[in-house]
PDB file of C-alpha atoms in Angstrom:
ATOM      1  CA  UNK A  10       0.225   0.065  -0.186  1.00 65.00           C
ATOM      2  CA  UNK A  11       1.459   3.150  -0.911  1.00 71.00           C
ATOM      3  CA  UNK A  12       1.019   5.983   1.918  1.00 73.00           C
ATOM      4  CA  UNK A  13       3.868   8.177   0.408  1.00 72.00           C
ATOM      5  CA  UNK A  14       1.410  11.182  -0.103  1.00 73.00           C
ATOM      6  CA  UNK A  15      -0.097  10.969   3.187  1.00 77.00           C
ATOM      7  CA  UNK A  16       3.030  10.385   4.964  1.00 74.00           C
ATOM      8  CA  UNK A  17       3.343  14.279   5.982  1.00 75.00           C
ATOM      9  CA  UNK A  18       0.377  14.336   7.470  1.00 76.00           C
ATOM     10  CA  UNK A  19       0.881  11.086   9.619  1.00 78.00           C
ATOM     11  CA  UNK A  20       2.288  11.783  13.125  1.00 75.00           C
ATOM     12  CA  UNK A  21       6.124  11.838  12.832  1.00 74.00           C
ATOM     13  CA  UNK A  22       6.070   9.958  16.405  1.00 78.00           C
ATOM     14  CA  UNK A  23       4.477   6.753  14.730  1.00 81.00           C
ATOM     15  CA  UNK A  24       5.919   4.181  12.488  1.00 83.00           C
ATOM     16  CA  UNK A  25       4.653   4.173   9.234  1.00 84.00           C
ATOM     17  CA  UNK A  26       5.677   0.396   8.756  1.00 86.00           C
ATOM     18  CA  UNK A  27       3.394  -0.365  11.556  1.00 88.00           C
ATOM     19  CA  UNK A  28       0.624   1.494  10.043  1.00 91.00           C
ATOM     20  CA  UNK A  29       0.724  -0.180   6.720  1.00 90.00           C
ATOM     21  CA  UNK A  30       0.773  -3.474   8.330  1.00 92.00           C
ATOM     22  CA  UNK A  31      -2.476  -2.901  10.344  1.00 94.00           C
ATOM     23  CA  UNK A  32      -3.438  -1.313   7.275  1.00 94.00           C
ATOM     24  CA  UNK A  33      -2.681  -4.240   5.187  1.00 94.00           C
ATOM     25  CA  UNK A  34      -4.163  -6.762   7.869  1.00 96.00           C
ATOM     26  CA  UNK A  35      -7.498  -5.138   7.975  1.00 96.00           C
ATOM     27  CA  UNK A  36      -7.566  -5.380   4.388  1.00 95.00           C
ATOM     28  CA  UNK A  37      -7.074  -9.584   4.628  1.00 95.00           C
ATOM     29  CA  UNK A  38      -9.620  -9.715   7.003  1.00 96.00           C
ATOM     30  CA  UNK A  39     -11.907  -7.479   5.428  1.00 96.00           C
ATOM     31  CA  UNK A  40     -11.427  -9.821   2.341  1.00 94.00           C
ATOM     32  CA  UNK A  41     -12.069 -13.034   4.273  1.00 94.00           C
ATOM     33  CA  UNK A  42     -15.555 -11.380   5.686  1.00 93.00           C
ATOM     34  CA  UNK A  43     -16.980 -10.193   2.993  1.00 92.00           C
ATOM     35  CA  UNK A  44     -16.745 -13.561   1.230  1.00 88.00           C
ATOM     36  CA  UNK A  45     -19.416 -14.477   3.544  1.00 90.00           C
ATOM     37  CA  UNK A  46     -21.004 -11.626   5.098  1.00 88.00           C
ATOM     38  CA  UNK A  47     -21.117  -9.376   2.075  1.00 84.00           C
ATOM     39  CA  UNK A  48     -19.853  -6.408   4.317  1.00 87.00           C
ATOM     40  CA  UNK A  49     -18.559  -4.031   1.263  1.00 87.00           C
ATOM     41  CA  UNK A  50     -18.694  -4.029  -2.696  1.00 86.00           C
ATOM     42  CA  UNK A  51     -14.973  -4.008  -2.885  1.00 86.00           C
ATOM     43  CA  UNK A  52     -14.080  -7.477  -4.018  1.00 85.00           C
ATOM     44  CA  UNK A  53      -9.934  -7.150  -4.003  1.00 91.00           C
ATOM     45  CA  UNK A  54      -7.207  -6.290  -1.968  1.00 90.00           C
ATOM     46  CA  UNK A  55      -6.789  -3.512  -4.381  1.00 92.00           C
ATOM     47  CA  UNK A  56     -10.516  -2.243  -4.151  1.00 92.00           C
ATOM     48  CA  UNK A  57     -10.076  -2.272  -0.320  1.00 93.00           C
ATOM     49  CA  UNK A  58      -6.831   0.022  -0.604  1.00 92.00           C
ATOM     50  CA  UNK A  59      -8.346   2.414  -2.693  1.00 92.00           C
ATOM     51  CA  UNK A  60     -11.126   2.737  -0.016  1.00 93.00           C
ATOM     52  CA  UNK A  61      -8.596   3.117   2.613  1.00 94.00           C
ATOM     53  CA  UNK A  62      -6.741   5.682   0.937  1.00 93.00           C
ATOM     54  CA  UNK A  63      -9.995   7.065   0.493  1.00 93.00           C
ATOM     55  CA  UNK A  64     -10.711   7.286   4.154  1.00 95.00           C
ATOM     56  CA  UNK A  65      -7.345   8.560   4.907  1.00 95.00           C
ATOM     57  CA  UNK A  66      -6.902  11.717   2.492  1.00 94.00           C
ATOM     58  CA  UNK A  67      -8.849  13.773   4.779  1.00 96.00           C
ATOM     59  CA  UNK A  68      -5.804  13.683   7.154  1.00 94.00           C
ATOM     60  CA  UNK A  69      -4.148  16.227   4.609  1.00 92.00           C
ATOM     61  CA  UNK A  70      -6.873  18.880   6.129  1.00 94.00           C
ATOM     62  CA  UNK A  71      -8.485  17.689   9.190  1.00 94.00           C
ATOM     63  CA  UNK A  72      -8.160  19.513  12.229  1.00 93.00           C
ATOM     64  CA  UNK A  73      -7.034  18.209  15.818  1.00 93.00           C
ATOM     65  CA  UNK A  74      -9.723  16.507  17.340  1.00 96.00           C
ATOM     66  CA  UNK A  75     -10.193  14.212  20.792  1.00 97.00           C
ATOM     67  CA  UNK A  76     -13.306  12.109  19.874  1.00 98.00           C
ATOM     68  CA  UNK A  77     -14.321  11.202  16.716  1.00 98.00           C
ATOM     69  CA  UNK A  78     -18.093   9.480  16.283  1.00 98.00           C
ATOM     70  CA  UNK A  79     -18.323   7.914  12.979  1.00 98.00           C
ATOM     71  CA  UNK A  80     -21.871   6.842  11.533  1.00 97.00           C
ATOM     72  CA  UNK A  81     -23.030   3.876  10.417  1.00 94.00           C
ATOM     73  CA  UNK A  82     -19.443   2.013  10.267  1.00 94.00           C
ATOM     74  CA  UNK A  83     -20.308  -0.866   8.267  1.00 92.00           C
ATOM     75  CA  UNK A  84     -16.963  -2.511   6.969  1.00 94.00           C
ATOM     76  CA  UNK A  85     -15.428   0.087   8.911  1.00 95.00           C
ATOM     77  CA  UNK A  86     -14.710   3.129   6.448  1.00 95.00           C
ATOM     78  CA  UNK A  87     -13.410   5.470   7.029  1.00 97.00           C
ATOM     79  CA  UNK A  88     -13.415   4.838  10.918  1.00 97.00           C
ATOM     80  CA  UNK A  89     -11.067   2.077  11.004  1.00 97.00           C
ATOM     81  CA  UNK A  90      -8.062   3.118   8.743  1.00 96.00           C
ATOM     82  CA  UNK A  91      -8.380   6.835  10.816  1.00 97.00           C
ATOM     83  CA  UNK A  92      -8.034   5.226  14.044  1.00 97.00           C
ATOM     84  CA  UNK A  93      -5.017   3.328  12.755  1.00 95.00           C
ATOM     85  CA  UNK A  94      -3.402   6.053  11.673  1.00 94.00           C
ATOM     86  CA  UNK A  95      -4.386   8.247  14.781  1.00 94.00           C
ATOM     87  CA  UNK A  96      -3.704   6.017  17.391  1.00 93.00           C
ATOM     88  CA  UNK A  97      -4.001   8.940  20.354  1.00 93.00           C
ATOM     89  CA  UNK A  98      -7.358   9.866  19.165  1.00 96.00           C
ATOM     90  CA  UNK A  99     -10.433   8.079  20.505  1.00 98.00           C
ATOM     91  CA  UNK A 100     -13.422   6.562  18.158  1.00 98.00           C
ATOM     92  CA  UNK A 101     -16.601   5.588  18.767  1.00 98.00           C
ATOM     93  CA  UNK A 102     -18.164   3.252  15.877  1.00 98.00           C
ATOM     94  CA  UNK A 103     -21.776   3.617  15.256  1.00 97.00           C
ATOM     95  CA  UNK A 104     -22.970   0.278  13.722  1.00 96.00           C
ATOM     96  CA  UNK A 105     -26.826  -1.180  14.487  1.00 96.00           C
ATOM     97  CA  UNK A 106     -26.560  -4.034  11.641  1.00 95.00           C
ATOM     98  CA  UNK A 107     -25.015  -7.342  14.217  1.00 94.00           C
ATOM     99  CA  UNK A 108     -22.954  -8.967  11.636  1.00 94.00           C
ATOM    100  CA  UNK A 109     -21.324  -5.683  10.736  1.00 95.00           C
ATOM    101  CA  UNK A 110     -20.754  -4.670  14.594  1.00 96.00           C
ATOM    102  CA  UNK A 111     -19.247  -8.333  14.819  1.00 96.00           C
ATOM    103  CA  UNK A 112     -16.826  -7.812  12.121  1.00 96.00           C
ATOM    104  CA  UNK A 113     -15.698  -4.438  13.462  1.00 97.00           C
ATOM    105  CA  UNK A 114     -15.435  -6.166  17.223  1.00 97.00           C
ATOM    106  CA  UNK A 115     -13.006  -8.889  15.326  1.00 97.00           C
ATOM    107  CA  UNK A 116     -10.798  -6.376  13.798  1.00 97.00           C
ATOM    108  CA  UNK A 117     -10.661  -4.141  16.925  1.00 98.00           C
ATOM    109  CA  UNK A 118      -9.430  -7.156  18.339  1.00 97.00           C
ATOM    110  CA  UNK A 119      -7.281  -8.833  15.860  1.00 97.00           C
ATOM    111  CA  UNK A 120      -5.211  -5.338  15.476  1.00 96.00           C
ATOM    112  CA  UNK A 121      -5.568  -4.398  18.812  1.00 96.00           C
ATOM    113  CA  UNK A 122      -7.061  -1.132  18.217  1.00 97.00           C
ATOM    114  CA  UNK A 123      -7.715   0.480  22.146  1.00 97.00           C
ATOM    115  CA  UNK A 124      -8.682   3.737  20.558  1.00 97.00           C
ATOM    116  CA  UNK A 125     -12.321   2.267  19.289  1.00 98.00           C
ATOM    117  CA  UNK A 126     -15.319   1.341  20.892  1.00 98.00           C
ATOM    118  CA  UNK A 127     -18.176  -0.629  18.863  1.00 98.00           C
ATOM    119  CA  UNK A 128     -21.286   0.570  19.504  1.00 97.00           C
ATOM    120  CA  UNK A 129     -24.072  -1.733  18.361  1.00 97.00           C
ATOM    121  CA  UNK A 130     -27.029   0.654  18.121  1.00 95.00           C
ATOM    122  CA  UNK A 131     -28.015   3.265  15.364  1.00 93.00           C
ATOM    123  CA  UNK A 132     -27.197   7.298  15.913  1.00 93.00           C
ATOM    124  CA  UNK A 133     -30.677   7.811  17.523  1.00 94.00           C
ATOM    125  CA  UNK A 134     -29.593   5.646  20.653  1.00 95.00           C
ATOM    126  CA  UNK A 135     -25.836   7.575  20.776  1.00 96.00           C
ATOM    127  CA  UNK A 136     -25.990  10.360  23.371  1.00 95.00           C
ATOM    128  CA  UNK A 137     -22.018  10.831  23.394  1.00 96.00           C
ATOM    129  CA  UNK A 138     -20.549  14.300  22.193  1.00 97.00           C
ATOM    130  CA  UNK A 139     -17.895  14.059  19.887  1.00 98.00           C
ATOM    131  CA  UNK A 140     -15.584  17.037  18.344  1.00 96.00           C
ATOM    132  CA  UNK A 141     -15.601  15.137  14.866  1.00 98.00           C
ATOM    133  CA  UNK A 142     -18.533  13.111  13.230  1.00 97.00           C
ATOM    134  CA  UNK A 143     -17.924  11.565  10.529  1.00 97.00           C
ATOM    135  CA  UNK A 144     -20.186   9.248   8.040  1.00 96.00           C
ATOM    136  CA  UNK A 145     -19.698   7.558   4.528  1.00 92.00           C
ATOM    137  CA  UNK A 146     -23.055   7.230   2.416  1.00 76.00           C
ATOM    138  CA  UNK A 147     -25.173   6.673   4.999  1.00 77.00           C
ATOM    139  CA  UNK A 148     -28.051   8.824   4.435  1.00 84.00           C
ATOM    140  CA  UNK A 149     -28.728  12.566   2.871  1.00 84.00           C
ATOM    141  CA  UNK A 150     -26.542  14.988   4.713  1.00 87.00           C
ATOM    142  CA  UNK A 151     -29.317  17.005   5.833  1.00 86.00           C
ATOM    143  CA  UNK A 152     -30.903  14.165   7.663  1.00 89.00           C
ATOM    144  CA  UNK A 153     -27.502  13.081   8.865  1.00 90.00           C
ATOM    145  CA  UNK A 154     -26.853  16.620  10.164  1.00 91.00           C
ATOM    146  CA  UNK A 155     -30.247  16.785  11.739  1.00 90.00           C
ATOM    147  CA  UNK A 156     -29.831  13.597  13.546  1.00 92.00           C
ATOM    148  CA  UNK A 157     -26.038  14.023  14.604  1.00 93.00           C
ATOM    149  CA  UNK A 158     -26.650  17.846  15.852  1.00 92.00           C
ATOM    150  CA  UNK A 159     -27.022  16.490  19.571  1.00 95.00           C
ATOM    151  CA  UNK A 160     -23.942  14.771  19.284  1.00 96.00           C
ATOM    152  CA  UNK A 161     -21.332  17.303  17.990  1.00 96.00           C
ATOM    153  CA  UNK A 162     -19.444  19.233  20.537  1.00 95.00           C
ATOM    154  CA  UNK A 163     -19.663  23.307  20.439  1.00 90.00           C
ATOM    155  CA  UNK A 164     -17.010  24.334  17.446  1.00 89.00           C
ATOM    156  CA  UNK A 165     -17.218  20.422  16.223  1.00 95.00           C
ATOM    157  CA  UNK A 166     -16.800  19.191  12.966  1.00 96.00           C
ATOM    158  CA  UNK A 167     -18.578  17.310  10.399  1.00 96.00           C
ATOM    159  CA  UNK A 168     -16.422  15.081   7.803  1.00 96.00           C
ATOM    160  CA  UNK A 169     -19.162  13.514   5.128  1.00 95.00           C
ATOM    161  CA  UNK A 170     -17.427  11.290   2.642  1.00 94.00           C
ATOM    162  CA  UNK A 171     -19.970  12.279  -0.604  1.00 89.00           C
ATOM    163  CA  UNK A 172     -19.855  10.812  -4.128  1.00 79.00           C
ATOM    164  CA  UNK A 173     -21.954  13.768  -5.144  1.00 78.00           C
ATOM    165  CA  UNK A 174     -23.363  16.762  -3.395  1.00 72.00           C
ATOM    166  CA  UNK A 175     -27.054  16.707  -3.424  1.00 66.00           C
ATOM    167  CA  UNK A 176     -28.186  18.876  -0.433  1.00 60.00           C
ATOM    168  CA  UNK A 177     -28.009  22.375   0.330  1.00 61.00           C
ATOM    169  CA  UNK A 178     -26.816  23.277   3.975  1.00 64.00           C
ATOM    170  CA  UNK A 179     -28.210  25.262   6.527  1.00 62.00           C
ATOM    171  CA  UNK A 180     -26.770  28.916   6.293  1.00 64.00           C
ATOM    172  CA  UNK A 181     -25.359  29.004   9.850  1.00 65.00           C
ATOM    173  CA  UNK A 182     -23.119  26.251   8.850  1.00 73.00           C
ATOM    174  CA  UNK A 183     -19.491  26.830   7.249  1.00 85.00           C
ATOM    175  CA  UNK A 184     -18.543  24.100   5.201  1.00 87.00           C
ATOM    176  CA  UNK A 185     -15.385  23.169   2.871  1.00 89.00           C
ATOM    177  CA  UNK A 186     -15.117  21.130   0.128  1.00 90.00           C
ATOM    178  CA  UNK A 187     -12.113  18.830  -0.743  1.00 93.00           C
ATOM    179  CA  UNK A 188     -12.277  16.867  -3.933  1.00 92.00           C
ATOM    180  CA  UNK A 189     -10.142  13.456  -5.094  1.00 90.00           C
ATOM    181  CA  UNK A 190     -10.771  11.534  -7.730  1.00 87.00           C
ATOM    182  CA  UNK A 191     -14.538  10.571  -7.710  1.00 86.00           C
ATOM    183  CA  UNK A 192     -15.085  11.591  -3.788  1.00 91.00           C
ATOM    184  CA  UNK A 193     -16.413  14.820  -2.365  1.00 91.00           C
ATOM    185  CA  UNK A 194     -15.046  15.656   1.154  1.00 94.00           C
ATOM    186  CA  UNK A 195     -17.679  17.603   2.847  1.00 92.00           C
ATOM    187  CA  UNK A 196     -16.130  19.158   5.990  1.00 94.00           C
ATOM    188  CA  UNK A 197     -18.652  21.228   7.972  1.00 92.00           C
ATOM    189  CA  UNK A 198     -18.016  23.351  10.971  1.00 91.00           C
ATOM    190  CA  UNK A 199     -21.203  22.854  13.180  1.00 82.00           C
ATOM    191  CA  UNK A 200     -23.012  25.616  14.980  1.00 68.00           C
ATOM    192  CA  UNK A 201     -20.766  28.211  16.742  1.00 46.00           C
TER     193      UNK A 201
END
């Protein structure tokens, strides 16, 4: 896996080789589980690694955060990759579907990711406040912002991985749009 373009954005105190090994192990585990449980449309190691790079790209612009709440974690994109690259930050992965939550728990244990916590709950059942809320293709932007507003800390941010921009944002939210390949990253500052 080529992380060279992202290396400047990964904590200098971290061993890049260890990060690569963990990302490769995550790829292997996901391929194995995907054969039985259909966790992702990615069918090859290359497809999964493309999704991993897609998940990590926001390290280029992401502000510091302490706690990230990932909504609808599914197969672990983007939260698992981000948790591997940012081991000092805490991550809560919200996934109500049993098979996917079991997969995430298995990855957490296998990779010894002590900085992630799996919640087998929908976002409506989670009351934790985070300074970063991430989501990838779970629901329309306006619905996600409405459901998660109770979970965002004062001056927190949303990071939404989108295939296209189809929603207008409320006027009180400031957003930045970043693009890479076919991905749009919507980085939204919550209410001030």
